[in-house]
């Protein structure tokens, strides 16, 4: 059933967003002749809501004659009165020109170079030159590391610029707007003028609280199926409706998620978990059949509806509450909270939990290419759970995975409706190497028989 979208056309005039009626803007300097004009909404945003470093970067670019705007999720969140996670900037300046203006600047990326401007406490402001749609192939390229010979070229600004021009990726502001995924992510904010430049109808969709692709959803999902997960992320996190045509395209193209690069898939899954609406996000993934593509074991587990299935949802609800309280657990803990059901099922009866985890349980994670370190941490904290549940985790208190194990235990306990009394903690030194600790019997996962495995695994 499509997710309902409330659209009341009479409410579309400036109720939420614009302070005065939008107007067509006269072409800003640098716009190509005949390029589409944005609809401009006057919308001064109080300066204290904008990161001062991002504002400084924009102002300096503009002072040197370039166009520069805040773009993407930062603008969307500002307009929704949410606190942006980060502030990205799009500009007419080429990467080497950005670098020439900022000493604390590093140019990254291979074919599509981005400038990262570094500030105190690890803060990075990303400055990208306007570009046109790079296509799916280029998205994969982007995540690769810079090649050594190009790193050499990069030190000679001119040569790099030529290389990129030959690659034909830089573009005009309107091209940069339409290459983006959803209308609500395609808005530009002009800090100096206090104006939103809208080439894609994003203001209307923000007002109507609806996720809509820029352009034909079938085409956009075929270009990059990870956008399907991104649509779910925004709908769930912002509590927006999904435009029906987009919903149908999500279902139609879900199988193409298999083609997506696994690290990108993992990153989006982690973002769904971190977003504070993981319950709603994964519910939509399950309902649309998407979960069967990237977490087939979890999907089958839920389809089979064992008594533990409801715990999956309750753990995610507990996770969402943690995140609302500003108490986000580590990625490994969140991923465990999601897949604990099928993992524990795979571990049933196992004496050597570590081995069983590697042999059976980690199949659950195969399609996400979870990095080794995260998988090892997951193994440790899942192995610690039986002991913590019995209130006998004290011996683990000095292990480096203890906090993560406790975080998982508390999500699980909350899901099971247990009072969140922490297990006894004995601060005796621990010198054994096993995750179980020295004194208790090794954990043994109860044997309840195996569930059928998803086809094709
Ligand atoms: P979040 O709040 O989760 O960071 P975001 O919208 O900022 O959400 P990012 O992944 O940080 O998302 O990307 C920044 C911007 O880049 C997006 O707002 C969007 O305009 C564009 N973008 C990101 N991923 C894609 C994609 N797969 N296809 C097209 N545009 C994309
Ligand atoms: Mg972002």
mmCIF file of C-alpha atoms in Angstrom, residues 23-359:
data_model
loop_
_atom_site.group_PDB
_atom_site.id
_atom_site.type_symbol
_atom_site.label_atom_id
_atom_site.label_comp_id
_atom_site.label_asym_id
_atom_site.label_seq_id
_atom_site.Cartn_x
_atom_site.Cartn_y
_atom_site.Cartn_z
ATOM 1 C CA UNK A 23 9.793 35.334 -7.975
ATOM 2 C CA UNK A 24 11.856 34.443 -10.999
ATOM 3 C CA UNK A 25 15.352 35.661 -10.527
ATOM 4 C CA UNK A 26 17.245 37.624 -13.123
ATOM 5 C CA UNK A 27 20.178 35.529 -14.273
ATOM 6 C CA UNK A 28 22.985 35.682 -11.708
ATOM 7 C CA UNK A 29 26.487 36.379 -12.917
ATOM 8 C CA UNK A 30 28.015 33.264 -14.411
ATOM 9 C CA UNK A 31 24.759 31.693 -15.622
ATOM 10 C CA UNK A 32 24.951 30.447 -19.165
ATOM 11 C CA UNK A 33 22.790 32.265 -21.654
ATOM 12 C CA UNK A 34 19.407 30.562 -21.918
ATOM 13 C CA UNK A 35 19.911 28.465 -18.757
ATOM 14 C CA UNK A 36 16.764 27.831 -16.708
ATOM 15 C CA UNK A 37 16.061 30.415 -14.044
ATOM 16 C CA UNK A 38 15.439 29.370 -10.463
ATOM 17 C CA UNK A 39 12.352 30.323 -8.532
ATOM 18 C CA UNK A 40 13.661 32.501 -5.741
ATOM 19 C CA UNK A 41 12.177 32.495 -2.261
ATOM 20 C CA UNK A 42 13.228 35.174 0.133
ATOM 21 C CA UNK A 43 13.976 33.304 3.348
ATOM 22 C CA UNK A 44 16.507 34.919 5.672
ATOM 23 C CA UNK A 45 17.861 32.307 8.040
ATOM 24 C CA UNK A 46 19.206 33.637 11.367
ATOM 25 C CA UNK A 47 22.989 33.580 11.185
ATOM 26 C CA UNK A 48 23.322 31.650 14.423
ATOM 27 C CA UNK A 49 21.679 28.653 12.712
ATOM 28 C CA UNK A 50 24.375 28.515 10.047
ATOM 29 C CA UNK A 51 27.789 27.131 10.816
ATOM 30 C CA UNK A 52 30.091 30.170 11.025
ATOM 31 C CA UNK A 53 32.930 28.388 9.217
ATOM 32 C CA UNK A 54 30.643 27.411 6.332
ATOM 33 C CA UNK A 55 29.376 30.990 6.142
ATOM 34 C CA UNK A 56 32.964 32.267 6.104
ATOM 35 C CA UNK A 57 33.879 29.928 3.247
ATOM 36 C CA UNK A 58 30.871 31.075 1.209
ATOM 37 C CA UNK A 59 31.615 34.733 1.841
ATOM 38 C CA UNK A 60 35.236 34.419 0.828
ATOM 39 C CA UNK A 61 34.337 32.627 -2.412
ATOM 40 C CA UNK A 62 31.767 35.308 -3.227
ATOM 41 C CA UNK A 63 34.247 38.090 -2.403
ATOM 42 C CA UNK A 64 36.569 36.589 -4.993
ATOM 43 C CA UNK A 65 33.897 36.709 -7.655
ATOM 44 C CA UNK A 66 32.561 33.157 -7.550
ATOM 45 C CA UNK A 67 28.991 31.971 -7.040
ATOM 46 C CA UNK A 68 28.701 29.961 -3.835
ATOM 47 C CA UNK A 69 25.680 28.495 -2.090
ATOM 48 C CA UNK A 70 24.838 26.196 0.755
ATOM 49 C CA UNK A 71 23.358 23.050 -0.791
ATOM 50 C CA UNK A 72 21.867 19.654 -0.102
ATOM 51 C CA UNK A 73 20.806 18.236 3.236
ATOM 52 C CA UNK A 74 22.008 21.272 5.193
ATOM 53 C CA UNK A 75 19.592 23.591 3.376
ATOM 54 C CA UNK A 76 16.766 21.078 3.658
ATOM 55 C CA UNK A 77 17.255 20.756 7.398
ATOM 56 C CA UNK A 78 17.555 24.518 7.942
ATOM 57 C CA UNK A 79 14.260 25.068 6.136
ATOM 58 C CA UNK A 80 12.604 22.367 8.209
ATOM 59 C CA UNK A 81 13.921 23.946 11.391
ATOM 60 C CA UNK A 82 16.052 20.924 12.071
ATOM 61 C CA UNK A 83 19.685 21.031 13.061
ATOM 62 C CA UNK A 84 21.772 20.245 9.960
ATOM 63 C CA UNK A 85 24.337 17.483 10.292
ATOM 64 C CA UNK A 86 26.688 19.227 7.942
ATOM 65 C CA UNK A 87 26.886 22.215 5.625
ATOM 66 C CA UNK A 88 27.959 21.509 2.063
ATOM 67 C CA UNK A 89 28.802 24.223 -0.409
ATOM 68 C CA UNK A 90 28.482 24.319 -4.194
ATOM 69 C CA UNK A 91 30.430 26.908 -6.147
ATOM 70 C CA UNK A 92 31.442 28.060 -9.594
ATOM 71 C CA UNK A 93 35.099 27.982 -8.456
ATOM 72 C CA UNK A 94 37.189 25.059 -9.722
ATOM 73 C CA UNK A 95 38.818 22.892 -7.037
ATOM 74 C CA UNK A 96 42.269 24.395 -7.582
ATOM 75 C CA UNK A 97 40.753 27.869 -7.289
ATOM 76 C CA UNK A 98 39.168 26.903 -3.995
ATOM 77 C CA UNK A 99 42.490 25.559 -2.812
ATOM 78 C CA UNK A 100 44.219 28.777 -3.731
ATOM 79 C CA UNK A 101 41.845 30.671 -1.451
ATOM 80 C CA UNK A 102 42.080 28.454 1.629
ATOM 81 C CA UNK A 103 45.272 27.299 3.235
ATOM 82 C CA UNK A 104 43.464 24.603 5.221
ATOM 83 C CA UNK A 105 42.203 22.970 2.033
ATOM 84 C CA UNK A 106 42.689 19.470 0.666
ATOM 85 C CA UNK A 107 41.474 18.425 -2.749
ATOM 86 C CA UNK A 108 40.148 14.876 -2.823
ATOM 87 C CA UNK A 109 38.468 12.541 -5.293
ATOM 88 C CA UNK A 110 39.628 11.133 -8.561
ATOM 89 C CA UNK A 111 37.648 12.205 -11.557
ATOM 90 C CA UNK A 112 35.392 14.492 -9.611
ATOM 91 C CA UNK A 113 37.427 16.564 -7.319
ATOM 92 C CA UNK A 114 36.034 18.105 -4.196
ATOM 93 C CA UNK A 115 37.695 20.561 -1.889
ATOM 94 C CA UNK A 116 37.643 19.733 1.793
ATOM 95 C CA UNK A 117 38.292 22.722 4.006
ATOM 96 C CA UNK A 118 39.505 21.607 7.382
ATOM 97 C CA UNK A 119 38.708 23.350 10.644
ATOM 98 C CA UNK A 120 39.347 22.731 14.313
ATOM 99 C CA UNK A 121 38.037 19.598 16.006
ATOM 100 C CA UNK A 122 38.048 17.629 12.769
ATOM 101 C CA UNK A 123 35.300 19.696 11.172
ATOM 102 C CA UNK A 124 35.299 19.445 7.371
ATOM 103 C CA UNK A 125 33.346 21.732 5.052
ATOM 104 C CA UNK A 126 32.908 20.177 1.633
ATOM 105 C CA UNK A 127 33.100 22.544 -1.314
ATOM 106 C CA UNK A 128 32.108 21.075 -4.685
ATOM 107 C CA UNK A 129 32.233 22.770 -8.052
ATOM 108 C CA UNK A 130 28.838 22.859 -9.822
ATOM 109 C CA UNK A 131 28.636 19.830 -12.037
ATOM 110 C CA UNK A 132 26.247 18.020 -14.265
ATOM 111 C CA UNK A 133 24.919 14.512 -13.753
ATOM 112 C CA UNK A 134 27.917 12.229 -13.425
ATOM 113 C CA UNK A 135 25.866 9.046 -13.960
ATOM 114 C CA UNK A 136 26.034 5.852 -11.960
ATOM 115 C CA UNK A 137 29.515 4.876 -13.096
ATOM 116 C CA UNK A 138 30.929 8.084 -11.770
ATOM 117 C CA UNK A 139 29.280 7.620 -8.395
ATOM 118 C CA UNK A 140 31.330 4.462 -7.976
ATOM 119 C CA UNK A 141 34.460 6.312 -9.095
ATOM 120 C CA UNK A 142 33.903 8.964 -6.501
ATOM 121 C CA UNK A 143 34.401 6.622 -3.612
ATOM 122 C CA UNK A 144 37.768 5.422 -4.908
ATOM 123 C CA UNK A 145 41.028 6.807 -3.719
ATOM 124 C CA UNK A 146 43.015 9.320 -5.640
ATOM 125 C CA UNK A 147 45.510 7.702 -8.018
ATOM 126 C CA UNK A 148 49.184 8.529 -7.380
ATOM 127 C CA UNK A 149 49.828 10.025 -10.790
ATOM 128 C CA UNK A 150 46.791 12.241 -10.372
ATOM 129 C CA UNK A 151 47.948 13.268 -6.944
ATOM 130 C CA UNK A 152 51.069 14.514 -8.704
ATOM 131 C CA UNK A 153 48.996 16.365 -11.289
ATOM 132 C CA UNK A 154 46.865 17.774 -8.546
ATOM 133 C CA UNK A 155 49.814 19.716 -7.223
ATOM 134 C CA UNK A 156 49.901 21.502 -10.580
ATOM 135 C CA UNK A 157 46.499 23.144 -10.634
ATOM 136 C CA UNK A 158 46.385 23.886 -14.329
ATOM 137 C CA UNK A 159 46.987 20.364 -15.524
ATOM 138 C CA UNK A 160 44.291 18.995 -13.261
ATOM 139 C CA UNK A 161 41.825 21.591 -14.420
ATOM 140 C CA UNK A 162 42.427 20.623 -18.026
ATOM 141 C CA UNK A 163 41.953 16.967 -17.169
ATOM 142 C CA UNK A 164 38.614 17.652 -15.583
ATOM 143 C CA UNK A 165 37.413 19.909 -18.334
ATOM 144 C CA UNK A 166 38.163 17.155 -20.779
ATOM 145 C CA UNK A 167 36.087 14.880 -18.631
ATOM 146 C CA UNK A 168 33.281 17.330 -19.127
ATOM 147 C CA UNK A 169 31.729 17.160 -15.707
ATOM 148 C CA UNK A 170 31.610 20.723 -14.490
ATOM 149 C CA UNK A 171 28.297 22.392 -15.046
ATOM 150 C CA UNK A 172 25.972 25.246 -14.336
ATOM 151 C CA UNK A 173 24.030 25.730 -11.104
ATOM 152 C CA UNK A 174 20.797 24.399 -12.636
ATOM 153 C CA UNK A 175 22.631 21.282 -13.820
ATOM 154 C CA UNK A 176 24.066 20.799 -10.384
ATOM 155 C CA UNK A 177 20.567 21.067 -8.913
ATOM 156 C CA UNK A 178 18.973 18.522 -11.255
ATOM 157 C CA UNK A 179 21.721 15.928 -10.835
ATOM 158 C CA UNK A 180 20.732 15.632 -7.165
ATOM 159 C CA UNK A 181 18.441 12.870 -5.974
ATOM 160 C CA UNK A 182 15.292 14.375 -4.436
ATOM 161 C CA UNK A 183 13.671 17.758 -4.840
ATOM 162 C CA UNK A 184 14.024 18.489 -1.124
ATOM 163 C CA UNK A 185 17.804 17.965 -1.510
ATOM 164 C CA UNK A 186 18.140 20.145 -4.591
ATOM 165 C CA UNK A 187 17.782 23.609 -3.064
ATOM 166 C CA UNK A 188 20.531 26.254 -2.980
ATOM 167 C CA UNK A 189 20.761 28.855 -0.240
ATOM 168 C CA UNK A 190 22.352 32.218 -0.960
ATOM 169 C CA UNK A 191 23.661 33.363 2.404
ATOM 170 C CA UNK A 192 24.390 36.944 1.342
ATOM 171 C CA UNK A 193 20.927 37.618 -0.057
ATOM 172 C CA UNK A 194 18.993 35.376 2.332
ATOM 173 C CA UNK A 195 17.363 33.616 -0.617
ATOM 174 C CA UNK A 196 16.550 30.050 -1.569
ATOM 175 C CA UNK A 197 17.142 29.257 -5.251
ATOM 176 C CA UNK A 198 14.800 26.507 -6.376
ATOM 177 C CA UNK A 199 15.340 24.854 -9.757
ATOM 178 C CA UNK A 200 13.489 21.648 -8.880
ATOM 179 C CA UNK A 201 10.274 22.439 -6.990
ATOM 180 C CA UNK A 202 11.859 21.506 -3.680
ATOM 181 C CA UNK A 203 10.172 24.274 -1.679
ATOM 182 C CA UNK A 204 6.709 23.000 -2.620
ATOM 183 C CA UNK A 205 7.662 19.473 -1.651
ATOM 184 C CA UNK A 206 9.126 20.580 1.665
ATOM 185 C CA UNK A 207 5.904 22.362 2.366
ATOM 186 C CA UNK A 208 3.795 19.384 1.353
ATOM 187 C CA UNK A 209 6.167 17.084 3.254
ATOM 188 C CA UNK A 210 6.738 14.711 0.404
ATOM 189 C CA UNK A 211 9.775 12.902 -1.012
ATOM 190 C CA UNK A 212 9.921 13.139 -4.805
ATOM 191 C CA UNK A 213 12.781 12.330 -7.167
ATOM 192 C CA UNK A 214 14.132 15.019 -9.433
ATOM 193 C CA UNK A 215 13.049 13.661 -12.813
ATOM 194 C CA UNK A 216 11.629 10.235 -13.601
ATOM 195 C CA UNK A 217 12.028 7.901 -10.595
ATOM 196 C CA UNK A 218 12.475 4.861 -12.856
ATOM 197 C CA UNK A 219 15.450 6.505 -14.515
ATOM 198 C CA UNK A 220 16.915 7.867 -11.308
ATOM 199 C CA UNK A 221 16.715 4.503 -9.528
ATOM 200 C CA UNK A 222 18.175 2.690 -12.498
ATOM 201 C CA UNK A 223 21.078 5.137 -12.515
ATOM 202 C CA UNK A 224 21.712 4.570 -8.846
ATOM 203 C CA UNK A 225 19.622 2.074 -6.868
ATOM 204 C CA UNK A 226 21.069 3.264 -3.545
ATOM 205 C CA UNK A 227 18.721 6.213 -3.996
ATOM 206 C CA UNK A 228 15.910 3.818 -3.053
ATOM 207 C CA UNK A 229 17.342 3.501 0.432
ATOM 208 C CA UNK A 230 17.921 7.222 0.554
ATOM 209 C CA UNK A 231 14.232 7.821 -0.232
ATOM 210 C CA UNK A 232 13.311 5.588 2.683
ATOM 211 C CA UNK A 233 15.784 7.358 4.938
ATOM 212 C CA UNK A 234 14.314 10.785 4.245
ATOM 213 C CA UNK A 235 10.688 9.629 4.429
ATOM 214 C CA UNK A 236 11.316 7.897 7.743
ATOM 215 C CA UNK A 237 13.600 10.454 9.335
ATOM 216 C CA UNK A 238 11.616 13.528 8.323
ATOM 217 C CA UNK A 239 8.252 11.776 8.611
ATOM 218 C CA UNK A 240 7.468 12.701 5.012
ATOM 219 C CA UNK A 241 5.132 10.947 2.606
ATOM 220 C CA UNK A 242 6.506 9.163 -0.436
ATOM 221 C CA UNK A 243 5.142 10.313 -3.746
ATOM 222 C CA UNK A 244 3.120 7.343 -5.150
ATOM 223 C CA UNK A 245 4.997 7.181 -8.451
ATOM 224 C CA UNK A 246 8.250 7.079 -6.521
ATOM 225 C CA UNK A 247 6.922 4.344 -4.241
ATOM 226 C CA UNK A 248 5.989 2.184 -7.224
ATOM 227 C CA UNK A 249 9.426 2.732 -8.744
ATOM 228 C CA UNK A 250 11.068 1.783 -5.443
ATOM 229 C CA UNK A 251 9.246 -1.533 -5.445
ATOM 230 C CA UNK A 252 9.875 -2.127 -9.149
ATOM 231 C CA UNK A 253 13.621 -1.481 -8.913
ATOM 232 C CA UNK A 254 14.371 -2.975 -5.522
ATOM 233 C CA UNK A 255 16.206 -5.940 -7.095
ATOM 234 C CA UNK A 256 18.737 -3.540 -8.579
ATOM 235 C CA UNK A 257 20.030 -2.800 -5.104
ATOM 236 C CA UNK A 258 22.019 -5.989 -5.569
ATOM 237 C CA UNK A 259 24.101 -4.186 -8.143
ATOM 238 C CA UNK A 260 24.999 -1.384 -5.775
ATOM 239 C CA UNK A 261 28.526 -1.227 -4.403
ATOM 240 C CA UNK A 262 28.429 -2.983 -1.037
ATOM 241 C CA UNK A 263 30.218 -0.314 0.955
ATOM 242 C CA UNK A 264 27.656 2.244 -0.207
ATOM 243 C CA UNK A 265 24.873 -0.123 0.765
ATOM 244 C CA UNK A 266 26.368 -0.593 4.212
ATOM 245 C CA UNK A 267 26.785 3.145 4.634
ATOM 246 C CA UNK A 268 23.124 3.774 3.814
ATOM 247 C CA UNK A 269 22.004 0.961 6.132
ATOM 248 C CA UNK A 270 24.050 2.536 8.912
ATOM 249 C CA UNK A 271 22.507 5.899 8.135
ATOM 250 C CA UNK A 272 19.048 4.342 8.418
ATOM 251 C CA UNK A 273 20.057 3.031 11.812
ATOM 252 C CA UNK A 274 21.586 6.292 12.966
ATOM 253 C CA UNK A 275 18.781 8.489 11.666
ATOM 254 C CA UNK A 276 16.521 8.173 14.710
ATOM 255 C CA UNK A 277 13.749 6.502 12.697
ATOM 256 C CA UNK A 278 15.215 3.047 12.230
ATOM 257 C CA UNK A 279 11.968 1.311 13.149
ATOM 258 C CA UNK A 280 10.014 3.082 10.435
ATOM 259 C CA UNK A 281 12.890 2.811 7.955
ATOM 260 C CA UNK A 282 13.320 -0.941 8.184
ATOM 261 C CA UNK A 283 9.592 -1.497 8.344
ATOM 262 C CA UNK A 284 9.305 0.189 4.950
ATOM 263 C CA UNK A 285 12.278 -1.864 3.712
ATOM 264 C CA UNK A 286 10.530 -5.041 4.795
ATOM 265 C CA UNK A 287 7.089 -4.107 3.489
ATOM 266 C CA UNK A 288 8.431 -3.173 0.081
ATOM 267 C CA UNK A 289 10.500 -6.353 -0.178
ATOM 268 C CA UNK A 290 13.709 -4.329 -0.178
ATOM 269 C CA UNK A 291 15.035 -6.024 2.948
ATOM 270 C CA UNK A 292 15.052 -9.348 1.098
ATOM 271 C CA UNK A 293 17.629 -7.902 -1.272
ATOM 272 C CA UNK A 294 20.242 -6.633 1.144
ATOM 273 C CA UNK A 295 19.476 -8.551 4.355
ATOM 274 C CA UNK A 296 17.769 -11.727 3.105
ATOM 275 C CA UNK A 297 18.313 -13.666 6.320
ATOM 276 C CA UNK A 298 16.598 -10.978 8.369
ATOM 277 C CA UNK A 299 13.792 -10.742 5.848
ATOM 278 C CA UNK A 300 13.110 -14.493 6.008
ATOM 279 C CA UNK A 301 13.320 -14.389 9.786
ATOM 280 C CA UNK A 302 10.592 -11.737 9.839
ATOM 281 C CA UNK A 303 8.500 -13.502 7.172
ATOM 282 C CA UNK A 304 8.568 -16.730 9.182
ATOM 283 C CA UNK A 305 7.271 -14.731 12.112
ATOM 284 C CA UNK A 306 8.906 -16.573 15.003
ATOM 285 C CA UNK A 307 8.053 -15.312 18.489
ATOM 286 C CA UNK A 308 11.320 -13.332 18.392
ATOM 287 C CA UNK A 309 10.285 -11.333 15.304
ATOM 288 C CA UNK A 310 8.557 -8.648 17.315
ATOM 289 C CA UNK A 311 11.799 -8.182 19.255
ATOM 290 C CA UNK A 312 13.477 -6.974 16.066
ATOM 291 C CA UNK A 313 11.063 -4.059 15.908
ATOM 292 C CA UNK A 314 11.213 -3.393 19.623
ATOM 293 C CA UNK A 315 15.009 -3.260 19.587
ATOM 294 C CA UNK A 316 14.842 -0.712 16.787
ATOM 295 C CA UNK A 317 12.326 1.329 18.756
ATOM 296 C CA UNK A 318 14.679 1.242 21.720
ATOM 297 C CA UNK A 319 17.508 2.348 19.415
ATOM 298 C CA UNK A 320 15.419 5.261 18.136
ATOM 299 C CA UNK A 321 14.807 6.340 21.728
ATOM 300 C CA UNK A 322 18.558 6.238 22.456
ATOM 301 C CA UNK A 323 19.254 8.391 19.434
ATOM 302 C CA UNK A 324 16.541 10.862 20.417
ATOM 303 C CA UNK A 325 18.299 11.116 23.801
ATOM 304 C CA UNK A 326 21.595 11.895 22.049
ATOM 305 C CA UNK A 327 23.007 8.559 23.153
ATOM 306 C CA UNK A 328 23.810 6.894 19.833
ATOM 307 C CA UNK A 329 25.611 3.572 20.242
ATOM 308 C CA UNK A 330 28.500 2.425 18.047
ATOM 309 C CA UNK A 331 27.772 1.213 14.510
ATOM 310 C CA UNK A 332 28.499 -2.402 15.467
ATOM 311 C CA UNK A 333 25.912 -2.209 18.246
ATOM 312 C CA UNK A 334 23.250 -0.747 15.967
ATOM 313 C CA UNK A 335 23.875 -3.366 13.318
ATOM 314 C CA UNK A 336 23.612 -6.093 15.968
ATOM 315 C CA UNK A 337 20.350 -4.630 17.212
ATOM 316 C CA UNK A 338 19.025 -5.014 13.682
ATOM 317 C CA UNK A 339 20.191 -8.549 12.885
ATOM 318 C CA UNK A 340 20.352 -10.130 16.328
ATOM 319 C CA UNK A 341 17.339 -12.374 15.626
ATOM 320 C CA UNK A 342 18.775 -14.310 12.671
ATOM 321 C CA UNK A 343 22.271 -14.229 14.156
ATOM 322 C CA UNK A 344 21.186 -15.801 17.417
ATOM 323 C CA UNK A 345 19.177 -18.314 15.481
ATOM 324 C CA UNK A 346 22.274 -19.250 13.486
ATOM 325 C CA UNK A 347 24.230 -19.604 16.722
ATOM 326 C CA UNK A 348 21.715 -21.908 18.363
ATOM 327 C CA UNK A 349 23.394 -24.815 20.063
ATOM 328 C CA UNK A 350 26.871 -23.605 19.232
ATOM 329 C CA UNK A 351 29.603 -24.234 21.771
ATOM 330 C CA UNK A 352 32.232 -22.276 19.913
ATOM 331 C CA UNK A 353 30.374 -19.065 19.347
ATOM 332 C CA UNK A 354 33.225 -17.362 17.498
ATOM 333 C CA UNK A 355 33.515 -20.178 15.003
ATOM 334 C CA UNK A 356 29.759 -20.456 14.540
ATOM 335 C CA UNK A 357 29.584 -16.721 14.035
ATOM 336 C CA UNK A 358 32.184 -16.867 11.273
ATOM 337 C CA UNK A 359 30.671 -19.960 9.664
#
